[in-house]
Amino acid sequence: MLRYYTAGESHGKALVALIDGFPAGVPLNVERIDAELRRRQGGYGRGGRQQIEADHVEILSGVWRGRSLGSPIALLTPNQDYKIERMDDLPCPRPGHGDLNGSLKYLGSIRGVLERASARETAARVAAGALVRSMLDAFGIDVFGYVVEVGPIAVAPRPGPIADQRSLRDRSVLYTLDPDRDAEFKQLVDETRRQGDTLGGVIEVRVEGLPFGLGSHTQWDRKLDGRLAQAAMSVQAIKGVEIGLGFEAARRPGSQVHDPIGFDPAAVDSPTLGFVRPTNHAGGLEAGMTNAQPLVLRAAMKPIATLAQPLDSVRLDTKQPDKASYERSDVCAVAAASCVLENVVALEIAAAMIDKFGGDSLTEMRARWRLFHDLARGKS
Ligand SMILES: Cc1cc2nc3c(=O)[nH]c(=O)nc-3n(C[C@H](O)[C@H](O)[C@H](O)COP(=O)(O)O)c2cc1C
């Protein structure tokens, strides 16, 4: 069973991820993890923090000579902006943050809550996700996240192979598939910043190369759609998740929602086993299990809650009305969030792969992967 946890405060010494249950023999490299951490720091509309940090991961355990050992892997990402001991508390809770409810719940300070609630924590999740993707590579599974809406502006879908889409996304300042519209997005972000306001957006994550049968219909907490929804919703500021057609499915009759099933003997050796679906409205999941079609998940990110033109709040000491406190903040972090979503989805896919083909080593997993496909094709 693959499990992971993170630790660390936004302005503490470091972020830590602990990954347990990862198979032995997976080739790992720090550069790949650092590249994802750099992507998480990017995107137009970020605050001053990203100029201070240059995230770099250190692998503390579980790896020997560039390969995983099967033992727990600890990842450390130091904070350059380590200053928590010198920081004051905030007097007025910010609407949209855990400042009010968290400080009351823990009978403590706002600082004590915001430091951990902060999305700085996602650096640890991205590091963990980037690490497990080396295992997904060995099975030809590719996870790809990008931005489809920023505030009121949507980007038209651009069907095509992930490799082409990735090069478009990586040219775009907001990680969309349409870098030609960057100027329009930058103008929107700049105008919003001038007004002391913030923006959210919509992110799509697609996973290709999946086999049949990741997840299970047999128990609520084994359903992959449910696990993905939890992983996505647990990302800071994500307020909605849909798979495939999602909410749109509720508005259509069944005949325009469900994906017909066909068979193409020429494709029998692929992970689809030859089963073809002319549409993929289900987004790759039926009854909590993958159906060998691309997995498509969308997540809605609310606008950043720390406003330079703050909303009304009250001072916690006097209970008198005041404006919410302000701390250095992003105006739009939807691009960074798309990188986070990509990596938390990768973690759930890796966990489901280990559940299905689990073994102590990558070699054993690959043997079981081949055996499963042979059995499913009726060859063994
Ligand atoms: C990549 C990323 C960056 C974020 N940056 C900020 C930020 O600079 N300022 C801020 O107030 N919220 C930021 N957030 C969102 C808050 O962390 C989040 O809204 C807050 O912790 C409350 O949690 P909730 O929105 O999930 O309810 C960011 C979220 C993500 C995913």
GROMACS .gro file of C-alpha atoms and ligand atoms in nm:
model
  411
    1MET     CA    1   0.000   0.000   0.000
    2LEU     CA    2   0.144   0.338  -0.102
    3ARG     CA    3   0.100   0.607   0.164
    4TYR     CA    4   0.242   0.952   0.196
    5TYR     CA    5   0.238   1.236   0.445
    6THR     CA    6   0.385   1.582   0.450
    7ALA     CA    7   0.516   1.805   0.728
    8GLY     CA    8   0.639   2.160   0.746
    9GLU     CA    9   0.527   2.520   0.788
   10SER     CA   10   0.534   2.789   0.520
   11HIS     CA   11   0.814   2.984   0.692
   12GLY     CA   12   0.957   2.692   0.889
   13LYS     CA   13   1.290   2.526   0.821
   14ALA     CA   14   1.171   2.293   0.545
   15LEU     CA   15   0.893   2.093   0.387
   16VAL     CA   16   0.913   1.718   0.425
   17ALA     CA   17   0.738   1.434   0.243
   18LEU     CA   18   0.746   1.075   0.365
   19ILE     CA   19   0.652   0.810   0.110
   20ASP     CA   20   0.595   0.457   0.232
   21GLY     CA   21   0.518   0.143   0.034
   22PHE     CA   22   0.705   0.243  -0.282
   23PRO     CA   23   0.851  -0.058  -0.468
   24ALA     CA   24   1.222  -0.129  -0.496
   25GLY     CA   25   1.422  -0.088  -0.814
   26VAL     CA   26   1.264   0.229  -0.953
   27PRO     CA   27   1.527   0.460  -1.106
   28LEU     CA   28   1.494   0.803  -0.946
   29ASN     CA   29   1.660   1.134  -1.010
   30VAL     CA   30   1.657   1.458  -0.819
   31GLU     CA   31   1.664   1.673  -1.134
   32ARG     CA   32   1.322   1.549  -1.235
   33ILE     CA   33   1.175   1.635  -0.897
   34ASP     CA   34   1.343   1.976  -0.900
   35ALA     CA   35   1.201   2.047  -1.246
   36GLU     CA   36   0.848   1.990  -1.112
   37LEU     CA   37   0.922   2.206  -0.807
   38ARG     CA   38   1.035   2.483  -1.042
   39ARG     CA   39   0.712   2.449  -1.239
   40ARG     CA   40   0.512   2.475  -0.917
   41GLN     CA   41   0.689   2.802  -0.843
   42GLY     CA   42   0.599   2.946  -1.181
   43GLY     CA   43   0.296   3.094  -1.353
   44TYR     CA   44   0.202   3.456  -1.408
   45GLY     CA   45   0.044   3.630  -1.109
   46ARG     CA   46   0.257   3.490  -0.828
   47GLY     CA   47   0.368   3.690  -0.523
   48GLY     CA   48   0.715   3.782  -0.394
   49ARG     CA   49   0.777   3.447  -0.223
   50GLN     CA   50   0.869   3.277  -0.548
   51GLN     CA   51   1.156   3.523  -0.599
   52ILE     CA   52   1.300   3.416  -0.264
   53GLU     CA   53   1.269   3.039  -0.308
   54ALA     CA   54   1.461   2.820  -0.554
   55ASP     CA   55   1.322   2.485  -0.448
   56HIS     CA   56   1.556   2.191  -0.449
   57VAL     CA   57   1.484   1.851  -0.301
   58GLU     CA   58   1.718   1.637  -0.098
   59ILE     CA   59   1.646   1.264  -0.082
   60LEU     CA   60   1.719   1.163   0.277
   61SER     CA   61   1.638   0.793   0.271
   62GLY     CA   62   1.510   0.496   0.078
   63VAL     CA   63   1.733   0.536  -0.229
   64TRP     CA   64   2.068   0.374  -0.304
   65ARG     CA   65   2.272   0.431  -0.618
   66GLY     CA   66   1.983   0.604  -0.790
   67ARG     CA   67   1.721   0.335  -0.727
   68SER     CA   68   1.448   0.296  -0.467
   69LEU     CA   69   1.509   0.034  -0.197
   70GLY     CA   70   1.148  -0.043  -0.106
   71SER     CA   71   1.201   0.130   0.228
   72PRO     CA   72   1.041   0.464   0.327
   73ILE     CA   73   1.159   0.761   0.121
   74ALA     CA   74   1.199   1.097   0.296
   75LEU     CA   75   1.220   1.410   0.082
   76LEU     CA   76   1.339   1.742   0.223
   77THR     CA   77   1.277   2.079   0.055
   78PRO     CA   78   1.439   2.358   0.260
   79ASN     CA   79   1.272   2.701   0.287
   80GLN     CA   80   1.497   2.994   0.201
   81ASP     CA   81   1.239   3.220   0.367
   82TYR     CA   82   1.279   3.054   0.708
   83LYS     CA   83   1.171   3.316   0.961
   84ILE     CA   84   0.875   3.172   1.149
   85GLU     CA   85   1.018   3.250   1.493
   86ARG     CA   86   1.043   3.620   1.407
   87MET     CA   87   0.697   3.653   1.257
   88ASP     CA   88   0.407   3.830   1.429
   89ASP     CA   89   0.055   3.700   1.454
   90LEU     CA   90  -0.220   3.844   1.233
   91PRO     CA   91  -0.476   4.053   1.424
   92CYS     CA   92  -0.774   4.014   1.185
   93PRO     CA   93  -0.872   3.679   1.032
   94ARG     CA   94  -0.887   3.674   0.650
   95PRO     CA   95  -1.217   3.555   0.499
   96GLY     CA   96  -1.153   3.246   0.285
   97HIS     CA   97  -0.868   3.124   0.507
   98GLY     CA   98  -0.861   2.897   0.810
   99ASP     CA   99  -0.760   3.195   1.027
  100LEU     CA  100  -1.084   3.230   1.225
  101ASN     CA  101  -1.198   2.869   1.255
  102GLY     CA  102  -0.846   2.727   1.292
  103SER     CA  103  -0.732   2.963   1.566
  104LEU     CA  104  -1.054   2.896   1.758
  105LYS     CA  105  -1.033   2.520   1.702
  106TYR     CA  106  -0.674   2.499   1.833
  107LEU     CA  107  -0.724   2.773   2.094
  108GLY     CA  108  -0.413   2.933   1.944
  109SER     CA  109  -0.282   3.195   1.705
  110ILE     CA  110  -0.375   3.270   1.344
  111ARG     CA  111  -0.005   3.234   1.259
  112GLY     CA  112  -0.008   2.878   1.394
  113VAL     CA  113  -0.284   2.787   1.149
  114LEU     CA  114  -0.189   2.978   0.838
  115GLU     CA  115   0.168   2.849   0.837
  116ARG     CA  116   0.046   2.495   0.782
  117ALA     CA  117  -0.272   2.574   0.585
  118SER     CA  118  -0.058   2.764   0.334
  119ALA     CA  119  -0.011   2.614  -0.011
  120ARG     CA  120   0.364   2.618   0.049
  121GLU     CA  121   0.284   2.265   0.172
  122THR     CA  122   0.213   2.164  -0.185
  123ALA     CA  123   0.589   2.176  -0.258
  124ALA     CA  124   0.614   1.855  -0.052
  125ARG     CA  125   0.324   1.695  -0.238
  126VAL     CA  126   0.470   1.791  -0.575
  127ALA     CA  127   0.805   1.641  -0.475
  128ALA     CA  128   0.634   1.316  -0.374
  129GLY     CA  129   0.426   1.309  -0.694
  130ALA     CA  130   0.727   1.379  -0.915
  131LEU     CA  131   0.910   1.092  -0.748
  132VAL     CA  132   0.636   0.831  -0.803
  133ARG     CA  133   0.605   0.930  -1.168
  134SER     CA  134   0.930   0.750  -1.237
  135MET     CA  135   0.740   0.432  -1.155
  136LEU     CA  136   0.448   0.530  -1.383
  137ASP     CA  137   0.696   0.587  -1.668
  138ALA     CA  138   0.788   0.219  -1.654
  139PHE     CA  139   0.427   0.139  -1.755
  140GLY     CA  140   0.389   0.414  -2.016
  141ILE     CA  141   0.146   0.609  -1.795
  142ASP     CA  142   0.158   0.984  -1.852
  143VAL     CA  143  -0.011   1.242  -1.626
  144PHE     CA  144  -0.064   1.591  -1.764
  145GLY     CA  145  -0.221   1.896  -1.599
  146TYR     CA  146  -0.301   2.233  -1.756
  147VAL     CA  147  -0.517   2.539  -1.708
  148VAL     CA  148  -0.845   2.562  -1.902
  149GLU     CA  149  -0.997   2.874  -1.745
  150VAL     CA  150  -0.858   3.178  -1.566
  151GLY     CA  151  -1.126   3.388  -1.399
  152PRO     CA  152  -1.383   3.463  -1.672
  153ILE     CA  153  -1.164   3.358  -1.969
  154ALA     CA  154  -1.173   3.001  -2.104
  155VAL     CA  155  -0.930   2.838  -2.347
  156ALA     CA  156  -1.079   2.627  -2.628
  157PRO     CA  157  -0.991   2.255  -2.604
  158ARG     CA  158  -0.695   2.147  -2.823
  159PRO     CA  159  -0.720   1.775  -2.885
  160GLY     CA  160  -0.393   1.598  -2.961
  161PRO     CA  161  -0.116   1.387  -2.814
  162ILE     CA  162   0.009   1.486  -2.468
  163ALA     CA  163   0.363   1.539  -2.603
  164ASP     CA  164   0.240   1.821  -2.833
  165GLN     CA  165   0.016   1.966  -2.566
  166ARG     CA  166   0.298   1.965  -2.311
  167SER     CA  167   0.518   2.178  -2.536
  168LEU     CA  168   0.231   2.426  -2.580
  169ARG     CA  169   0.165   2.436  -2.207
  170ASP     CA  170   0.530   2.485  -2.125
  171ARG     CA  171   0.541   2.791  -2.350
  172SER     CA  172   0.239   2.951  -2.185
  173VAL     CA  173   0.282   3.185  -1.885
  174LEU     CA  174  -0.042   3.050  -1.737
  175TYR     CA  175   0.013   2.684  -1.833
  176THR     CA  176  -0.275   2.685  -2.082
  177LEU     CA  177  -0.270   2.506  -2.418
  178ASP     CA  178  -0.287   2.840  -2.600
  179PRO     CA  179   0.032   3.042  -2.545
  180ASP     CA  180  -0.086   3.282  -2.818
  181ARG     CA  181  -0.339   3.415  -2.568
  182ASP     CA  182  -0.083   3.488  -2.297
  183ALA     CA  183  -0.105   3.865  -2.348
  184GLU     CA  184  -0.480   3.854  -2.280
  185PHE     CA  185  -0.429   3.656  -1.958
  186LYS     CA  186  -0.147   3.880  -1.841
  187GLN     CA  187  -0.366   4.183  -1.892
  188LEU     CA  188  -0.642   4.023  -1.686
  189VAL     CA  189  -0.402   3.937  -1.403
  190ASP     CA  190  -0.239   4.284  -1.410
  191GLU     CA  191  -0.576   4.460  -1.403
  192THR     CA  192  -0.694   4.239  -1.116
  193ARG     CA  193  -0.372   4.311  -0.923
  194ARG     CA  194  -0.422   4.688  -0.977
  195GLN     CA  195  -0.766   4.656  -0.824
  196GLY     CA  196  -0.628   4.476  -0.518
  197ASP     CA  197  -0.827   4.169  -0.616
  198THR     CA  198  -0.748   3.805  -0.704
  199LEU     CA  199  -0.839   3.530  -0.953
  200GLY     CA  200  -0.913   3.158  -0.959
  201GLY     CA  201  -0.965   2.921  -1.248
  202VAL     CA  202  -1.027   2.571  -1.376
  203ILE     CA  203  -0.763   2.301  -1.421
  204GLU     CA  204  -0.780   1.981  -1.622
  205VAL     CA  205  -0.567   1.673  -1.559
  206ARG     CA  206  -0.547   1.392  -1.814
  207VAL     CA  207  -0.386   1.052  -1.762
  208GLU     CA  208  -0.307   0.829  -2.058
  209GLY     CA  209  -0.174   0.474  -2.086
  210LEU     CA  210  -0.384   0.337  -1.800
  211PRO     CA  211  -0.473  -0.031  -1.786
  212PHE     CA  212  -0.816  -0.171  -1.705
  213GLY     CA  213  -0.901  -0.214  -1.340
  214LEU     CA  214  -0.720   0.042  -1.125
  215GLY     CA  215  -0.943   0.111  -0.825
  216SER     CA  216  -1.234  -0.115  -0.734
  217HIS     CA  217  -1.612  -0.116  -0.720
  218THR     CA  218  -1.614  -0.335  -0.408
  219GLN     CA  219  -1.577  -0.081  -0.127
  220TRP     CA  220  -1.631   0.295  -0.100
  221ASP     CA  221  -1.276   0.378  -0.007
  222ARG     CA  222  -1.128   0.172  -0.291
  223LYS     CA  223  -1.320   0.355  -0.565
  224LEU     CA  224  -1.064   0.546  -0.769
  225ASP     CA  225  -1.301   0.830  -0.855
  226GLY     CA  226  -1.358   0.888  -0.484
  227ARG     CA  227  -0.989   0.875  -0.407
  228LEU     CA  228  -0.905   1.117  -0.685
  229ALA     CA  229  -1.177   1.354  -0.568
  230GLN     CA  230  -1.036   1.354  -0.218
  231ALA     CA  231  -0.682   1.408  -0.340
  232ALA     CA  232  -0.790   1.696  -0.563
  233MET     CA  233  -1.024   1.859  -0.308
  234SER     CA  234  -0.751   1.845  -0.045
  235VAL     CA  235  -0.538   2.081  -0.252
  236GLN     CA  236  -0.560   2.433  -0.108
  237ALA     CA  237  -0.832   2.646  -0.272
  238ILE     CA  238  -0.985   2.362  -0.480
  239LYS     CA  239  -1.363   2.384  -0.438
  240GLY     CA  240  -1.501   2.156  -0.709
  241VAL     CA  241  -1.395   1.837  -0.883
  242GLU     CA  242  -1.554   1.659  -1.178
  243ILE     CA  243  -1.463   1.353  -1.381
  244GLY     CA  244  -1.542   1.323  -1.752
  245LEU     CA  245  -1.856   1.519  -1.834
  246GLY     CA  246  -1.906   1.580  -1.462
  247PHE     CA  247  -2.190   1.824  -1.390
  248GLU     CA  248  -2.276   1.841  -1.761
  249ALA     CA  249  -2.379   1.471  -1.750
  250ALA     CA  250  -2.666   1.564  -1.519
  251ARG     CA  251  -2.819   1.782  -1.792
  252ARG     CA  252  -2.817   1.523  -2.072
  253PRO     CA  253  -3.019   1.207  -2.138
  254GLY     CA  254  -2.833   0.879  -2.089
  255SER     CA  255  -2.799   0.815  -2.463
  256GLN     CA  256  -2.582   1.128  -2.489
  257VAL     CA  257  -2.372   1.053  -2.185
  258HIS     CA  258  -2.266   0.688  -2.188
  259ASP     CA  259  -1.985   0.573  -2.415
  260PRO     CA  260  -2.073   0.287  -2.656
  261ILE     CA  261  -1.842  -0.017  -2.656
  262GLY     CA  262  -1.677  -0.154  -2.971
  263PHE     CA  263  -1.393  -0.392  -3.049
  264ASP     CA  264  -1.093  -0.347  -3.277
  265PRO     CA  265  -0.880  -0.663  -3.301
  266ALA     CA  266  -0.587  -0.453  -3.427
  267ALA     CA  267  -0.563  -0.286  -3.084
  268VAL     CA  268  -0.572  -0.605  -2.880
  269ASP     CA  269  -0.211  -0.574  -2.771
  270SER     CA  270  -0.256  -0.226  -2.626
  271PRO     CA  271  -0.374  -0.161  -2.267
  272THR     CA  272  -0.728  -0.119  -2.410
  273LEU     CA  273  -0.718  -0.493  -2.502
  274GLY     CA  274  -0.891  -0.388  -2.825
  275PHE     CA  275  -1.202  -0.240  -2.663
  276VAL     CA  276  -1.278   0.095  -2.820
  277ARG     CA  277  -1.504   0.374  -2.702
  278PRO     CA  278  -1.596   0.637  -2.963
  279THR     CA  279  -1.648   0.890  -2.684
  280ASN     CA  280  -1.499   0.924  -2.337
  281HIS     CA  281  -1.767   1.108  -2.144
  282ALA     CA  282  -1.701   0.885  -1.843
  283GLY     CA  283  -1.351   1.032  -1.823
  284GLY     CA  284  -1.186   0.691  -1.798
  285LEU     CA  285  -1.369   0.567  -1.488
  286GLU     CA  286  -1.675   0.346  -1.454
  287ALA     CA  287  -1.781   0.201  -1.117
  288GLY     CA  288  -1.469   0.336  -0.951
  289MET     CA  289  -1.234   0.148  -1.187
  290THR     CA  290  -1.028   0.260  -1.483
  291ASN     CA  291  -1.162   0.144  -1.821
  292ALA     CA  292  -0.835   0.190  -2.015
  293GLN     CA  293  -0.955   0.519  -2.163
  294PRO     CA  294  -0.783   0.848  -2.076
  295LEU     CA  295  -0.872   0.965  -1.727
  296VAL     CA  296  -1.001   1.323  -1.732
  297LEU     CA  297  -1.044   1.520  -1.411
  298ARG     CA  298  -1.127   1.889  -1.376
  299ALA     CA  299  -1.090   2.099  -1.064
  300ALA     CA  300  -1.217   2.447  -0.980
  301MET     CA  301  -0.986   2.677  -0.787
  302LYS     CA  302  -1.136   2.966  -0.594
  303PRO     CA  303  -0.971   3.311  -0.618
  304ILE     CA  304  -0.684   3.369  -0.373
  305ALA     CA  305  -0.828   3.469  -0.035
  306THR     CA  306  -0.563   3.723   0.075
  307LEU     CA  307  -0.678   4.051  -0.079
  308ALA     CA  308  -0.468   4.368  -0.109
  309GLN     CA  309  -0.803   4.551  -0.078
  310PRO     CA  310  -0.915   4.348   0.223
  311LEU     CA  311  -1.272   4.251   0.308
  312ASP     CA  312  -1.436   4.330   0.639
  313SER     CA  313  -1.324   4.133   0.941
  314VAL     CA  314  -1.289   4.186   1.317
  315ARG     CA  315  -0.987   4.209   1.546
  316LEU     CA  316  -0.967   3.889   1.748
  317ASP     CA  317  -0.843   4.071   2.061
  318THR     CA  318  -1.107   4.348   2.084
  319LYS     CA  319  -1.379   4.202   1.854
  320GLN     CA  320  -1.397   4.546   1.692
  321PRO     CA  321  -1.458   4.574   1.315
  322ASP     CA  322  -1.146   4.615   1.102
  323LYS     CA  323  -1.017   4.516   0.761
  324ALA     CA  324  -0.876   4.164   0.720
  325SER     CA  325  -0.500   4.137   0.762
  326TYR     CA  326  -0.282   4.130   0.450
  327GLU     CA  327   0.037   3.931   0.394
  328ARG     CA  328   0.244   3.904   0.076
  329SER     CA  329   0.040   3.688  -0.157
  330ASP     CA  330  -0.027   3.556  -0.505
  331VAL     CA  331  -0.289   3.726  -0.723
  332CYS     CA  332  -0.344   3.418  -0.938
  333ALA     CA  333  -0.194   3.074  -0.863
  334VAL     CA  334  -0.400   2.862  -1.100
  335ALA     CA  335  -0.092   2.768  -1.307
  336ALA     CA  336   0.094   2.647  -0.998
  337ALA     CA  337  -0.219   2.465  -0.884
  338SER     CA  338  -0.230   2.277  -1.217
  339CYS     CA  339   0.118   2.143  -1.139
  340VAL     CA  340   0.003   2.044  -0.789
  341LEU     CA  341  -0.308   1.871  -0.926
  342GLU     CA  342  -0.100   1.683  -1.182
  343ASN     CA  343   0.123   1.547  -0.909
  344VAL     CA  344  -0.145   1.458  -0.654
  345VAL     CA  345  -0.330   1.271  -0.930
  346ALA     CA  346  -0.003   1.090  -1.009
  347LEU     CA  347   0.021   0.984  -0.645
  348GLU     CA  348  -0.330   0.831  -0.653
  349ILE     CA  349  -0.259   0.652  -0.981
  350ALA     CA  350   0.068   0.517  -0.840
  351ALA     CA  351  -0.113   0.399  -0.527
  352ALA     CA  352  -0.380   0.225  -0.739
  353MET     CA  353  -0.110   0.064  -0.956
  354ILE     CA  354   0.061  -0.075  -0.646
  355ASP     CA  355  -0.276  -0.202  -0.517
  356LYS     CA  356  -0.340  -0.385  -0.844
  357PHE     CA  357   0.007  -0.502  -0.949
  358GLY     CA  358   0.175  -0.459  -0.614
  359GLY     CA  359   0.488  -0.631  -0.535
  360ASP     CA  360   0.796  -0.542  -0.349
  361SER     CA  361   0.985  -0.450  -0.663
  362LEU     CA  362   0.929  -0.286  -0.999
  363THR     CA  363   1.042  -0.609  -1.168
  364GLU     CA  364   0.764  -0.802  -0.994
  365MET     CA  365   0.507  -0.535  -1.076
  366ARG     CA  366   0.599  -0.546  -1.444
  367ALA     CA  367   0.574  -0.924  -1.451
  368ARG     CA  368   0.228  -0.904  -1.293
  369TRP     CA  369   0.128  -0.629  -1.537
  370ARG     CA  370   0.219  -0.855  -1.831
  371LEU     CA  371   0.048  -1.157  -1.671
  372PHE     CA  372  -0.273  -0.959  -1.610
  373HIS     CA  373  -0.287  -0.842  -1.971
  374ASP     CA  374  -0.224  -1.196  -2.099
  375LEU     CA  375  -0.496  -1.335  -1.872
  376ALA     CA  376  -0.742  -1.063  -1.972
  377ARG     CA  377  -0.674  -1.138  -2.340
  378GLY     CA  378  -0.738  -1.506  -2.269
  379LYS     CA  379  -0.379  -1.597  -2.356
  380SER     CA  380  -0.272  -1.761  -2.030
  381LIG     C1  381  -0.042   2.681  -0.564
  381LIG     C2  382  -0.127   2.758  -0.467
  381LIG     C3  383  -0.085   2.884  -0.423
  381LIG     C4  384  -0.161   2.956  -0.332
  381LIG     N1  385  -0.116   3.080  -0.295
  381LIG     C5  386  -0.191   3.153  -0.208
  381LIG     C6  387  -0.149   3.283  -0.169
  381LIG     O1  388  -0.044   3.333  -0.210
  381LIG     N2  389  -0.229   3.352  -0.084
  381LIG     C7  390  -0.345   3.302  -0.035
  381LIG     O2  391  -0.413   3.369   0.040
  381LIG     N3  392  -0.388   3.178  -0.071
  381LIG     C8  393  -0.314   3.103  -0.155
  381LIG     N4  394  -0.357   2.977  -0.191
  381LIG     C9  395  -0.482   2.924  -0.137
  381LIG    C10  396  -0.484   2.904   0.013
  381LIG     O3  397  -0.377   2.825   0.059
  381LIG    C11  398  -0.617   2.841   0.058
  381LIG     O4  399  -0.724   2.909  -0.003
  381LIG    C12  400  -0.635   2.850   0.209
  381LIG     O5  401  -0.536   2.772   0.273
  381LIG    C13  402  -0.773   2.805   0.258
  381LIG     O6  403  -0.802   2.674   0.222
  381LIG     P1  404  -0.922   2.636   0.123
  381LIG     O7  405  -0.927   2.742   0.018
  381LIG     O8  406  -0.884   2.503   0.069
  381LIG     O9  407  -1.048   2.636   0.203
  381LIG    C14  408  -0.283   2.903  -0.283
  381LIG    C15  409  -0.325   2.776  -0.328
  381LIG    C16  410  -0.249   2.706  -0.419
  381LIG    C17  411  -0.295   2.570  -0.465
   0.00000   0.00000   0.00000
